[in-house]
Coordinates of C-alpha atoms in Angstrom, one line a residue:
Chain A
M29 CA -44.8 -52.8 64.0
I30 CA -41.4 -52.8 62.5
E31 CA -39.9 -55.9 60.9
V32 CA -36.2 -56.1 59.8
R33 CA -35.4 -59.2 57.8
K34 CA -31.8 -60.1 56.9
V35 CA -30.9 -56.5 56.1
S36 CA -27.4 -55.5 54.8
K37 CA -26.2 -52.1 53.7
T38 CA -23.0 -51.4 52.0
F39 CA -21.4 -48.1 50.8
G40 CA -19.0 -49.1 48.1
A41 CA -16.5 -51.5 49.7
F42 CA -17.7 -50.6 53.3
T43 CA -20.3 -52.8 54.9
A44 CA -22.3 -50.7 57.4
L45 CA -24.8 -53.5 58.3
E46 CA -24.7 -57.2 57.7
D47 CA -27.6 -59.7 57.8
V48 CA -29.5 -57.9 60.6
S49 CA -33.0 -59.1 61.6
F50 CA -35.3 -58.1 64.5
R51 CA -38.9 -57.3 65.1
V52 CA -40.5 -54.5 67.0
E53 CA -44.1 -55.2 68.0
A54 CA -46.9 -52.6 67.8
G55 CA -47.1 -50.4 70.9
E56 CA -43.7 -51.5 72.1
V57 CA -40.7 -49.3 73.1
Y58 CA -37.7 -51.1 71.6
G59 CA -34.1 -50.3 72.2
L60 CA -31.5 -50.3 69.4
L61 CA -28.2 -50.5 71.3
G62 CA -24.7 -50.1 70.0
E63 CA -21.5 -48.0 70.2
N64 CA -21.1 -44.9 67.9
G65 CA -20.6 -46.1 64.4
A66 CA -22.2 -49.5 65.1
G67 CA -24.8 -48.9 62.3
K68 CA -27.8 -47.7 64.4
T69 CA -28.2 -44.5 62.4
T70 CA -27.9 -46.4 59.1
M71 CA -30.7 -48.7 60.2
M72 CA -32.9 -45.8 61.2
R73 CA -32.3 -44.1 57.9
M74 CA -33.3 -47.2 56.0
M75 CA -36.5 -47.4 58.1
A76 CA -37.2 -43.7 57.3
T77 CA -36.7 -44.6 53.5
I78 CA -33.7 -42.2 53.2
L79 CA -31.4 -45.1 52.4
K80 CA -32.3 -48.3 50.6
P81 CA -31.2 -51.7 52.0
T82 CA -28.6 -53.3 49.8
E83 CA -30.1 -56.7 50.8
G84 CA -33.0 -57.9 52.8
E85 CA -36.3 -56.2 53.6
I86 CA -37.7 -53.8 56.2
E87 CA -41.4 -53.4 56.8
V88 CA -42.8 -50.5 58.8
A89 CA -46.4 -50.5 59.9
G90 CA -47.0 -53.2 57.4
Y91 CA -45.4 -51.4 54.4
S92 CA -42.2 -52.2 52.6
V93 CA -39.6 -49.4 52.6
R94 CA -38.6 -50.5 49.1
I95 CA -42.0 -50.8 47.5
E96 CA -44.2 -48.3 49.4
P97 CA -41.8 -45.6 50.8
D98 CA -44.5 -42.9 50.8
E99 CA -46.8 -45.1 52.9
V100 CA -44.0 -45.7 55.3
R101 CA -43.2 -41.9 55.5
R102 CA -46.8 -41.1 56.3
R103 CA -46.7 -43.3 59.3
I104 CA -43.4 -42.5 60.9
G105 CA -41.9 -39.6 62.8
I106 CA -38.1 -39.6 63.0
L107 CA -35.7 -37.7 65.1
F108 CA -32.1 -37.9 63.9
G109 CA -29.2 -37.9 66.3
G110 CA -26.3 -35.4 66.3
D111 CA -27.5 -32.2 64.8
V112 CA -31.1 -31.6 65.6
G113 CA -32.1 -30.3 62.1
L114 CA -34.0 -27.1 62.7
Y115 CA -34.2 -23.9 60.7
S116 CA -32.4 -21.4 62.9
R117 CA -34.0 -18.3 61.4
L118 CA -37.5 -19.6 62.0
T119 CA -39.3 -19.6 65.4
A120 CA -40.0 -22.9 67.2
R121 CA -43.6 -22.6 66.2
E122 CA -42.7 -22.0 62.5
N123 CA -40.4 -25.0 62.5
I124 CA -43.0 -27.4 63.9
A125 CA -45.8 -25.9 61.7
Y126 CA -43.6 -26.3 58.6
F127 CA -43.2 -30.0 59.1
G128 CA -46.9 -30.3 59.9
S129 CA -47.6 -28.8 56.5
M130 CA -45.2 -31.4 54.9
Y131 CA -47.5 -34.1 56.2
G132 CA -50.6 -32.4 54.6
M133 CA -52.0 -31.2 57.9
E134 CA -54.5 -28.3 57.9
K135 CA -53.5 -25.0 59.5
Q136 CA -56.0 -25.3 62.4
A137 CA -55.0 -28.8 63.2
I138 CA -51.3 -27.8 63.2
G139 CA -52.1 -24.9 65.6
E140 CA -53.9 -27.2 68.0
R141 CA -51.2 -29.8 67.8
I142 CA -48.5 -27.3 68.5
E143 CA -50.3 -26.1 71.6
R144 CA -50.5 -29.7 72.9
L145 CA -46.9 -30.4 72.2
S146 CA -45.9 -27.1 73.7
Q147 CA -47.6 -28.1 77.0
M148 CA -46.1 -31.6 76.8
F149 CA -42.5 -30.3 76.4
E150 CA -43.0 -27.1 78.4
M151 CA -42.0 -24.9 75.4
G152 CA -44.5 -22.0 76.0
A153 CA -41.8 -19.5 77.0
F154 CA -39.8 -19.9 73.8
L155 CA -42.4 -21.1 71.2
D156 CA -42.4 -17.8 69.3
R157 CA -38.7 -17.1 69.4
R158 CA -36.2 -17.9 66.7
V159 CA -34.5 -21.2 67.2
G160 CA -30.9 -20.0 66.4
P161 CA -29.8 -18.9 69.9
F162 CA -31.6 -21.7 71.8
S163 CA -29.6 -24.0 74.1
R164 CA -29.1 -27.6 72.9
G165 CA -31.8 -28.8 75.2
M166 CA -34.4 -26.3 73.9
K167 CA -33.5 -27.2 70.4
Q168 CA -33.9 -30.9 71.1
K169 CA -37.4 -30.3 72.6
V170 CA -38.4 -28.4 69.4
A171 CA -37.0 -31.2 67.2
I172 CA -38.9 -33.8 69.1
A173 CA -42.1 -31.8 68.9
R174 CA -41.5 -31.5 65.1
T175 CA -41.1 -35.3 64.9
L176 CA -44.5 -35.8 66.7
V177 CA -46.5 -33.0 65.0
H178 CA -48.4 -35.3 62.7
D179 CA -49.1 -37.9 65.4
P180 CA -47.2 -40.8 63.8
D181 CA -47.9 -44.4 64.6
V182 CA -44.2 -45.3 64.5
I183 CA -41.6 -43.1 66.1
L184 CA -37.9 -43.5 65.4
L185 CA -35.7 -41.8 67.9
D186 CA -32.0 -41.7 67.1
E187 CA -30.0 -40.8 70.2
P188 CA -32.8 -38.4 71.3
T189 CA -31.5 -37.4 74.7
T190 CA -28.1 -36.4 73.5
G191 CA -27.4 -32.9 74.9
L192 CA -30.5 -32.8 77.1
D193 CA -30.0 -31.7 80.8
V194 CA -31.4 -34.0 83.5
T195 CA -34.8 -32.2 83.7
A196 CA -35.3 -32.2 80.0
A197 CA -34.2 -35.9 79.8
N198 CA -36.8 -36.7 82.5
I199 CA -39.5 -34.8 80.7
F200 CA -38.6 -36.7 77.5
R201 CA -38.8 -40.1 79.3
R202 CA -42.3 -39.2 80.6
V203 CA -43.3 -38.3 77.1
I204 CA -42.1 -41.7 75.8
G205 CA -44.2 -43.3 78.5
R206 CA -47.2 -41.3 77.5
L207 CA -46.7 -42.2 73.8
Q208 CA -46.5 -45.8 74.7
E209 CA -49.8 -45.5 76.6
E210 CA -51.2 -44.1 73.3
G211 CA -50.1 -47.3 71.6
K212 CA -47.3 -45.9 69.6
T213 CA -44.5 -48.1 68.4
I214 CA -41.2 -46.6 69.4
L215 CA -37.7 -47.6 68.3
F216 CA -35.2 -45.9 70.5
S217 CA -31.5 -45.9 69.6
S218 CA -28.8 -45.1 72.1
H219 CA -25.3 -46.0 73.2
N220 CA -26.4 -45.2 76.8
M221 CA -27.1 -48.5 78.5
G222 CA -28.8 -47.0 81.5
E223 CA -31.2 -45.1 79.4
I224 CA -32.2 -48.2 77.4
D225 CA -32.7 -50.1 80.6
K226 CA -35.1 -47.4 81.9
L227 CA -37.3 -47.3 78.8
C228 CA -37.1 -50.7 77.0
K229 CA -37.9 -54.3 77.8
R230 CA -36.6 -55.7 74.5
I231 CA -33.5 -54.6 72.5
A232 CA -31.4 -55.3 69.5
L233 CA -27.7 -55.0 70.1
I234 CA -25.5 -54.1 67.1
H235 CA -21.7 -54.1 67.1
K236 CA -19.7 -53.1 64.0
G237 CA -22.7 -53.7 61.7
R238 CA -23.7 -57.2 63.0
L239 CA -26.5 -58.1 65.2
Q240 CA -25.2 -59.6 68.5
F241 CA -28.5 -60.0 70.3
A242 CA -32.2 -59.4 69.7
G243 CA -34.7 -60.1 72.4
A244 CA -35.7 -59.4 76.0
L245 CA -33.2 -57.6 78.3
E246 CA -34.0 -60.2 81.0
Q247 CA -33.1 -63.0 78.6
L248 CA -29.7 -61.2 77.8
R249 CA -29.0 -60.9 81.6
A250 CA -29.9 -64.6 82.2
Q251 CA -27.8 -65.7 79.2
Y252 CA -24.7 -64.0 80.4
G253 CA -25.4 -64.1 84.1
K254 CA -24.8 -60.3 84.6
E255 CA -27.1 -57.6 86.0
D256 CA -25.1 -54.5 85.1
L257 CA -25.9 -53.5 81.5
D258 CA -22.5 -51.8 80.8
E259 CA -20.7 -54.9 81.9
L260 CA -23.2 -57.0 79.9
F261 CA -22.6 -54.9 76.8
M262 CA -18.8 -55.3 77.1
T263 CA -19.1 -59.0 77.5
V264 CA -21.3 -59.4 74.4
V265 CA -19.0 -57.1 72.3
E266 CA -15.8 -58.8 73.4
G267 CA -17.4 -62.1 72.6
S268 CA -18.4 -61.1 69.1
G269 CA -14.8 -61.4 67.9
R270 CA -15.1 -58.2 65.8
Chain B
M6 CA -51.9 -31.2 47.8
R7 CA -49.2 -30.9 45.1
N8 CA -49.3 -27.1 44.8
T9 CA -49.8 -26.8 48.6
I10 CA -46.5 -28.5 49.3
I11 CA -44.6 -26.5 46.7
W12 CA -46.1 -23.3 48.1
A13 CA -45.4 -24.3 51.7
V14 CA -41.7 -25.1 50.9
F15 CA -41.3 -22.0 48.8
Q16 CA -42.9 -19.7 51.5
K17 CA -40.7 -21.2 54.1
E18 CA -37.6 -20.7 52.0
M19 CA -38.4 -17.1 51.3
R20 CA -39.2 -16.4 54.9
D21 CA -35.9 -18.0 55.9
L22 CA -34.0 -16.0 53.3
F23 CA -35.8 -12.7 54.1
R24 CA -34.6 -13.0 57.7
D25 CA -31.0 -13.6 56.5
H26 CA -29.6 -10.1 56.2
K27 CA -26.4 -11.3 54.6
T28 CA -28.4 -12.8 51.6
W29 CA -30.3 -9.5 51.0
L30 CA -27.2 -7.5 51.4
G31 CA -25.4 -9.5 48.8
T32 CA -28.3 -10.0 46.4
F33 CA -30.1 -6.7 46.6
L34 CA -28.4 -3.9 48.5
I35 CA -24.9 -4.2 47.1
P36 CA -25.9 -4.0 43.4
L37 CA -28.5 -1.4 44.1
V38 CA -26.6 0.9 46.4
L39 CA -22.9 0.1 46.2
V40 CA -22.5 -0.2 42.5
P41 CA -24.1 3.2 41.6
F42 CA -22.1 4.7 44.5
V43 CA -18.9 3.4 43.1
F44 CA -19.8 4.8 39.7
F45 CA -20.6 8.2 41.1
L46 CA -17.4 8.2 43.0
M47 CA -15.4 7.2 39.9
G48 CA -17.2 9.8 37.9
S49 CA -16.7 12.7 40.3
S50 CA -13.0 11.7 40.7
Y51 CA -12.6 11.6 36.9
S52 CA -14.3 15.0 36.5
S53 CA -12.2 16.6 39.2
Q54 CA -9.0 15.2 37.6
E55 CA -10.1 16.6 34.2
Q56 CA -10.8 20.0 35.7
E57 CA -7.4 20.0 37.4
A58 CA -5.7 19.0 34.1
R59 CA -7.4 21.9 32.2
A60 CA -6.9 24.5 34.9
H61 CA -3.2 24.0 35.4
V62 CA -0.8 23.0 32.5
P63 CA 2.8 23.4 33.7
I64 CA 5.2 22.7 30.8
A65 CA 8.9 23.4 30.1
V66 CA 10.0 24.8 26.8
Y67 CA 13.6 24.8 25.5
G68 CA 14.5 26.8 22.5
S69 CA 12.9 29.8 20.9
S70 CA 10.4 30.2 18.1
D71 CA 7.3 32.1 17.1
L72 CA 5.5 28.9 18.1
L73 CA 5.9 30.0 21.7
K74 CA 3.1 32.6 21.2
Q75 CA 0.8 29.7 20.2
L76 CA 1.8 27.7 23.3
E77 CA 1.3 30.7 25.6
A78 CA -2.3 31.0 24.4
I79 CA -3.1 27.5 25.8
P80 CA -5.6 28.1 28.7
G81 CA -3.9 27.4 32.1
V82 CA -0.5 26.9 30.7
S83 CA 2.6 28.0 32.6
F84 CA 6.3 27.8 31.7
H85 CA 8.9 26.4 34.0
Q86 CA 12.6 25.7 33.9
P87 CA 13.3 22.9 36.5
S88 CA 16.9 21.8 37.0
D89 CA 16.0 18.2 36.0
P90 CA 13.0 18.4 33.6
N91 CA 12.8 14.7 33.0
Q92 CA 12.6 14.0 36.7
A93 CA 10.0 16.7 37.1
L94 CA 8.0 15.1 34.2
Q95 CA 8.2 11.7 35.9
A96 CA 7.2 13.2 39.2
G97 CA 4.2 14.9 37.7
Q98 CA 5.4 18.4 38.4
L99 CA 5.6 19.1 34.7
R100 CA 3.0 17.8 32.2
A101 CA 5.2 18.0 29.1
I102 CA 8.6 19.1 27.8
V103 CA 8.7 20.9 24.5
R104 CA 12.1 21.0 22.8
I105 CA 12.5 23.4 19.9
P106 CA 15.7 22.7 17.9
D107 CA 18.1 25.5 16.7
R108 CA 17.1 27.2 13.5
F109 CA 13.5 26.0 13.8
D110 CA 12.0 29.2 12.4
E111 CA 14.7 29.5 9.7
R112 CA 13.8 26.1 8.4
L113 CA 10.2 26.9 8.3
E114 CA 10.8 30.2 6.6
A115 CA 12.9 28.4 4.0
G116 CA 9.9 26.3 3.1
G117 CA 11.3 23.1 4.7
T118 CA 10.2 20.9 7.6
A119 CA 11.2 21.5 11.1
Q120 CA 11.0 18.8 13.8
L121 CA 9.6 19.6 17.2
H122 CA 10.1 17.2 20.2
V123 CA 7.4 16.9 22.8
E124 CA 8.0 14.6 25.8
Y125 CA 5.1 13.5 27.9
D126 CA 4.1 10.7 30.4
S127 CA 1.5 8.4 28.8
T128 CA 0.7 6.9 32.2
N129 CA -0.4 10.2 33.6
Q130 CA -3.8 11.4 32.2
K131 CA -3.0 15.1 32.9
S132 CA 0.2 14.7 30.9
V133 CA -1.7 13.1 28.1
Y134 CA -4.1 16.1 28.2
A135 CA -1.2 18.5 28.0
R136 CA 0.2 16.6 25.0
D137 CA -3.3 16.9 23.3
V138 CA -3.6 20.7 23.7
I139 CA 0.1 21.2 22.5
E140 CA -0.6 19.0 19.5
E141 CA -3.8 21.0 18.8
R142 CA -1.8 24.3 18.8
V143 CA 1.1 22.9 16.8
M144 CA -1.3 21.6 14.1
A145 CA -3.1 24.9 13.9
Y146 CA 0.3 26.7 13.6
S147 CA 1.4 24.2 11.0
K148 CA -1.8 24.6 9.0
Q149 CA -1.4 28.4 9.1
I150 CA 2.2 28.1 7.6
A151 CA 1.0 25.6 5.0
A152 CA -1.8 28.0 3.9
E153 CA 0.7 30.9 3.6
R154 CA 3.0 28.7 1.5
L155 CA 0.2 27.7 -0.8
Q156 CA -0.9 31.3 -1.1
A157 CA 2.6 32.4 -2.1
A158 CA 2.7 29.6 -4.7
G159 CA -0.7 30.9 -6.1
L160 CA -2.5 27.8 -4.9
S161 CA -5.6 27.4 -2.7
E162 CA -5.8 24.9 0.2
T163 CA -8.0 22.6 -2.0
A164 CA -4.9 21.9 -4.1
I165 CA -3.5 19.6 -1.3
E166 CA -7.0 18.3 -0.3
P167 CA -8.5 17.1 -3.5
I168 CA -11.1 14.8 -1.9
E169 CA -13.4 15.8 0.9
A170 CA -15.1 12.7 2.4
V171 CA -18.3 13.3 4.3
Y172 CA -19.3 10.5 6.7
E173 CA -22.9 10.1 7.9
Q174 CA -23.9 7.5 10.3
V175 CA -27.3 5.9 9.7
A176 CA -28.1 4.5 13.2
S177 CA -30.9 6.2 15.1
E178 CA -30.2 7.7 18.6
E179 CA -32.0 4.7 20.1
K180 CA -30.0 2.3 18.1
R181 CA -26.7 4.0 19.0
S182 CA -27.5 4.0 22.7
G183 CA -28.8 0.4 22.3
G184 CA -25.5 -0.5 20.7
M185 CA -23.7 0.8 23.7
L186 CA -26.1 -0.9 26.1
A187 CA -26.0 -4.2 24.2
G188 CA -22.4 -4.5 25.1
I189 CA -22.8 -3.8 28.9
I190 CA -26.3 -5.0 29.8
P191 CA -26.2 -8.7 28.7
L192 CA -22.9 -9.1 30.6
M193 CA -24.3 -7.5 33.7
L194 CA -27.7 -9.3 33.6
V195 CA -26.2 -12.7 32.9
V196 CA -23.5 -12.4 35.6
S197 CA -26.2 -11.2 38.1
L198 CA -28.5 -14.1 37.2
A199 CA -25.6 -16.5 37.7
S200 CA -24.3 -15.0 40.9
G201 CA -27.6 -14.0 42.5
G202 CA -28.6 -17.6 43.2
I203 CA -25.3 -19.1 44.2
A204 CA -25.4 -18.5 48.0
V205 CA -29.1 -19.6 48.1
A206 CA -28.6 -22.7 46.0
N207 CA -25.6 -23.7 48.1
D208 CA -27.6 -23.2 51.3
L209 CA -30.7 -25.0 50.1
I210 CA -29.0 -28.3 49.6
A211 CA -25.5 -28.5 50.9
G212 CA -26.4 -26.2 53.8
E213 CA -29.6 -28.0 54.7
R214 CA -27.7 -31.3 54.6
E215 CA -25.0 -30.0 56.9
R216 CA -27.7 -28.7 59.4
G217 CA -29.6 -32.0 59.2
T218 CA -32.8 -30.4 58.0
L219 CA -32.7 -32.0 54.5
E220 CA -32.7 -35.5 56.1
A221 CA -35.8 -34.6 58.2
L222 CA -37.5 -33.1 55.2
M223 CA -36.8 -36.1 53.0
S224 CA -38.3 -38.5 55.5
A225 CA -41.7 -36.6 55.1
P226 CA -44.2 -38.0 52.5
I227 CA -43.5 -35.3 49.9
P228 CA -42.4 -36.2 46.4
A229 CA -38.8 -35.2 45.8
N230 CA -39.7 -33.3 42.6
Q231 CA -42.1 -31.0 44.5
L232 CA -39.4 -30.2 47.0
L233 CA -37.0 -29.6 44.2
T234 CA -39.5 -27.4 42.3
A235 CA -39.9 -25.1 45.4
K236 CA -36.1 -24.9 45.8
L237 CA -35.7 -24.1 42.1
L238 CA -38.2 -21.3 42.3
T239 CA -36.5 -19.9 45.3
V240 CA -33.1 -19.8 43.6
M241 CA -34.7 -18.3 40.4
I242 CA -36.4 -15.6 42.5
M243 CA -33.1 -14.6 44.1
S244 CA -31.3 -14.7 40.7
C245 CA -34.0 -12.5 39.1
T246 CA -34.0 -10.1 42.1
S247 CA -30.2 -9.8 41.8
A248 CA -30.5 -9.1 38.0
T249 CA -33.4 -6.6 38.6
A250 CA -31.3 -4.8 41.2
S251 CA -28.4 -4.6 38.8
L252 CA -30.7 -3.3 36.1
V253 CA -32.1 -0.6 38.4
S254 CA -28.6 0.3 39.5
L255 CA -27.5 0.6 35.8
T256 CA -30.6 2.7 35.0
L257 CA -29.7 5.1 37.9
I258 CA -26.1 5.3 36.6
L259 CA -27.3 6.0 33.0
H260 CA -29.7 8.7 34.1
F261 CA -28.0 10.4 37.0
G262 CA -24.3 9.2 36.7
P263 CA -21.3 10.9 35.1
I264 CA -22.3 9.5 31.6
A265 CA -25.9 10.7 31.8
S266 CA -25.1 13.5 29.4
Q267 CA -24.5 11.0 26.6
G268 CA -28.3 10.5 26.4
F269 CA -28.7 6.7 26.7
A270 CA -32.2 5.7 26.0
L271 CA -34.1 2.5 26.7
S272 CA -37.0 3.4 24.5
L273 CA -36.0 0.8 21.9
F274 CA -38.2 -1.9 23.4
T275 CA -41.2 -3.1 21.5
P276 CA -43.7 -5.6 23.0
V277 CA -42.0 -8.4 21.1
T278 CA -38.5 -7.5 22.1
L279 CA -39.5 -7.0 25.7
L280 CA -41.3 -10.4 25.7
V281 CA -38.2 -12.1 24.1
L282 CA -36.0 -10.4 26.7
I283 CA -38.2 -11.6 29.6
L284 CA -38.3 -15.2 28.3
T285 CA -34.6 -15.2 27.7
L286 CA -33.8 -14.0 31.2
L287 CA -36.3 -16.4 32.8
L288 CA -34.8 -19.4 30.9
L289 CA -31.3 -18.3 31.9
A290 CA -32.4 -18.0 35.5
A291 CA -33.9 -21.5 35.4
F292 CA -30.8 -22.9 33.8
F293 CA -28.5 -21.4 36.3
A294 CA -30.8 -22.4 39.2
G295 CA -30.8 -26.0 38.0
L296 CA -27.1 -26.1 37.6
E297 CA -26.4 -24.4 40.9
L298 CA -28.7 -26.8 42.8
M299 CA -27.0 -29.8 41.0
L300 CA -23.6 -28.5 42.1
S301 CA -24.9 -28.1 45.6
M302 CA -26.0 -31.7 45.6
K303 CA -22.7 -32.9 44.4
A304 CA -20.8 -30.9 47.0
K305 CA -19.8 -32.8 50.2
S306 CA -20.0 -29.5 52.2
V307 CA -21.0 -25.9 51.9
K308 CA -17.3 -25.0 51.5
E309 CA -16.9 -27.4 48.7
G310 CA -20.1 -26.1 47.2
Q311 CA -18.7 -22.6 47.2
T312 CA -15.7 -23.8 45.2
Y313 CA -17.9 -25.5 42.6
M314 CA -20.1 -22.4 42.3
S315 CA -17.2 -20.2 41.1
A316 CA -17.3 -22.2 37.9
V317 CA -20.9 -20.9 37.3
I318 CA -19.6 -17.3 37.3
F319 CA -17.1 -18.2 34.6
L320 CA -19.8 -20.0 32.6
A321 CA -21.7 -16.7 32.6
M322 CA -18.8 -14.4 32.0
I323 CA -17.1 -16.2 29.1
P324 CA -20.0 -15.8 26.6
S325 CA -20.8 -12.3 27.8
Y326 CA -17.2 -11.1 27.3
M327 CA -16.8 -13.0 24.0
L328 CA -19.9 -11.5 22.6
M329 CA -19.4 -8.0 24.0
P330 CA -17.6 -6.5 21.0
I331 CA -19.6 -8.4 18.3
H332 CA -22.5 -6.8 16.5
P333 CA -25.6 -9.0 16.4
V334 CA -25.4 -9.4 12.6
D335 CA -21.9 -10.9 13.0
I336 CA -22.9 -13.5 15.8
P337 CA -22.4 -16.9 14.3
Q338 CA -25.6 -18.9 13.9
H339 CA -24.4 -21.8 16.1
Y340 CA -24.0 -19.5 19.1
Y341 CA -27.8 -19.4 19.3
M342 CA -27.6 -23.2 20.1
I343 CA -24.9 -23.1 22.8
P344 CA -26.0 -22.8 26.4
V345 CA -25.7 -19.3 27.8
F346 CA -24.3 -18.0 24.5
N347 CA -27.8 -18.3 23.1
G348 CA -29.3 -16.1 25.9
V349 CA -26.6 -13.5 25.7
S350 CA -26.9 -13.4 21.8
L351 CA -30.6 -12.9 22.1
A352 CA -30.2 -10.2 24.7
K353 CA -27.8 -8.4 22.4
E354 CA -30.3 -8.4 19.6
V355 CA -33.0 -7.1 21.9
F356 CA -30.8 -4.1 22.9
Y357 CA -30.0 -3.4 19.3
G358 CA -33.8 -3.2 18.8
K359 CA -34.1 -5.9 16.1
I360 CA -34.6 -9.6 16.5
D361 CA -34.1 -12.1 13.7
P362 CA -37.2 -14.4 14.1
M363 CA -35.1 -17.4 13.3
H364 CA -32.6 -16.5 16.0
G365 CA -35.5 -16.0 18.4
V366 CA -36.9 -19.4 17.7
I367 CA -33.6 -21.2 17.9
G368 CA -32.3 -19.3 20.9
L369 CA -35.4 -19.7 23.0
G370 CA -36.0 -23.3 21.8
T371 CA -32.5 -24.4 22.7
S372 CA -32.6 -22.5 26.0
L373 CA -35.8 -24.3 26.9
L374 CA -34.2 -27.6 25.9
Y375 CA -31.2 -27.0 28.2
V376 CA -33.4 -26.0 31.1
V377 CA -35.4 -29.2 30.7
L378 CA -32.2 -31.3 30.5
I379 CA -30.5 -29.6 33.5
I380 CA -33.6 -29.8 35.6
A381 CA -34.2 -33.5 34.7
W382 CA -30.6 -34.3 35.5
T383 CA -30.8 -32.4 38.8
A384 CA -34.1 -34.1 39.7
R385 CA -32.6 -37.5 39.0
L386 CA -29.6 -36.7 41.2
F387 CA -32.0 -35.4 43.9
R388 CA -33.6 -38.8 44.2
R389 CA -30.3 -40.5 45.0
E390 CA -29.6 -41.3 48.6
G391 CA -26.2 -39.8 48.4
V392 CA -27.8 -36.3 48.2
V393 CA -29.2 -36.5 51.7
V394 CA -26.4 -38.5 53.3
K395 CA -22.8 -38.1 52.2
P396 CA -20.8 -41.2 53.0

């Protein structure tokens, strides 16, 4: 479960997020929707305890990001958008194993977990090759496997399908489905409305740092009387006055 | 768990660095191979120049005198009469021009002083050599005439040399070579310690931030100080490796290079001086590692980090150059309390073979204090959110 209560974040004079509240239930795949620069990554970073909220409170798996950041970190796996954050001179296996060791996992457990993730993401052919020359899609698979190596309860995915080809994106969606079946709580940020529509039933829509909507997608459609999500998004954003 | 995390991060950093050929090339191979190679090249070039200067001494002599016989006796000398001797001297075709004025021998025979003009090019080492050998011959000839004059006057040579000063130096062979080494080695070691960790420190924070790996790492449940400790150790290892490579390269130069015949010795170490040297270098390595990591955190990008890091080289070079000509007994007491100055001063004492216990305590104590302060400051900075994410 993730609970965001009246959260604001400022960097000097710049307000990145203002008075944002929403709640992600345990075992739910929740969408965080917004254009580039809307504040999605800042929100993810606060949930991952990398940034501190200027105001308000965030609880992840029942722990406050302010008061118990280590407990939060133990329970989350985060995949940041943009650059995939891998060590290019290490192999895919070494990258994943390194992060496993950062979560205090034993060597044998790491090995077993890597085998499972390798099967899940079809990485067997390149698991023992150095990451540097990989394609964007291959790197993204390794980064996702790294995020999941310690089997976290809460998974934060910031624009995870950026750069993935159609096949890889489909594999990724299947994995999300499987993780949901395992009861994982997933917060999925994207600016791609179609993707959110395929994966999430409930969303939070942020525009220029302010929450425009939080709730079920069906409720949003009913509220604005529009089926097409892109159209719906534009209507909400234009109506925000920002 | 604590040590496991530090060890895991350290192991990964070393593996990552070991696979980066550029790092090893800059830190290890260049000082170890290229520096001695450059010295050997310089040495062989110098010695071939010297051989050429001795073997062939073309000069022009204008005027006549008995002195000519003396000049003819110079090994390798040849006389020339170019149409424009000054131009020939400038062009290096002549090494010197000797102008003997009219009535030169007459003046000498009359018991007077006769002037001799020797023109040479001080920017040309071969011309300087020619001047030296001419001076040697002229002085010998002058001394011979003086002796004849004294004899004619019924005096011995001691009449004009009433005092004979005998100078004896008291420094042992080890101390003399130590004195020479004390000038060069601290400079080389301190600069290597500072420069050896720069690329790594810049990569470990600014580089990781640019690649997004630092963000992923900082979201793991590992205390920031353990992560920093592992990174600090990595930078220290690279600094020490670079310093060791420089030391090995200098040893090769001293033993096999063009100055090997001067008999430099490193036998002046005692267990105490060696211990002081090791502690001094480790503390300097830790100080530079802390400082470089801090600058890497402050930098918005790897490129900006590189600019900041150049200041570290200056920080290492300034005390090294300032202290280079100073004998350890003349080093002001307060230098043993100033960062980097204290390390360089102690290293100088070690290479002179004698450490003042008070200097040892003050130098090592203040070095330790600065290491603690810089690491505490760096650790404080590392916990700030701006280190991971630059606005």
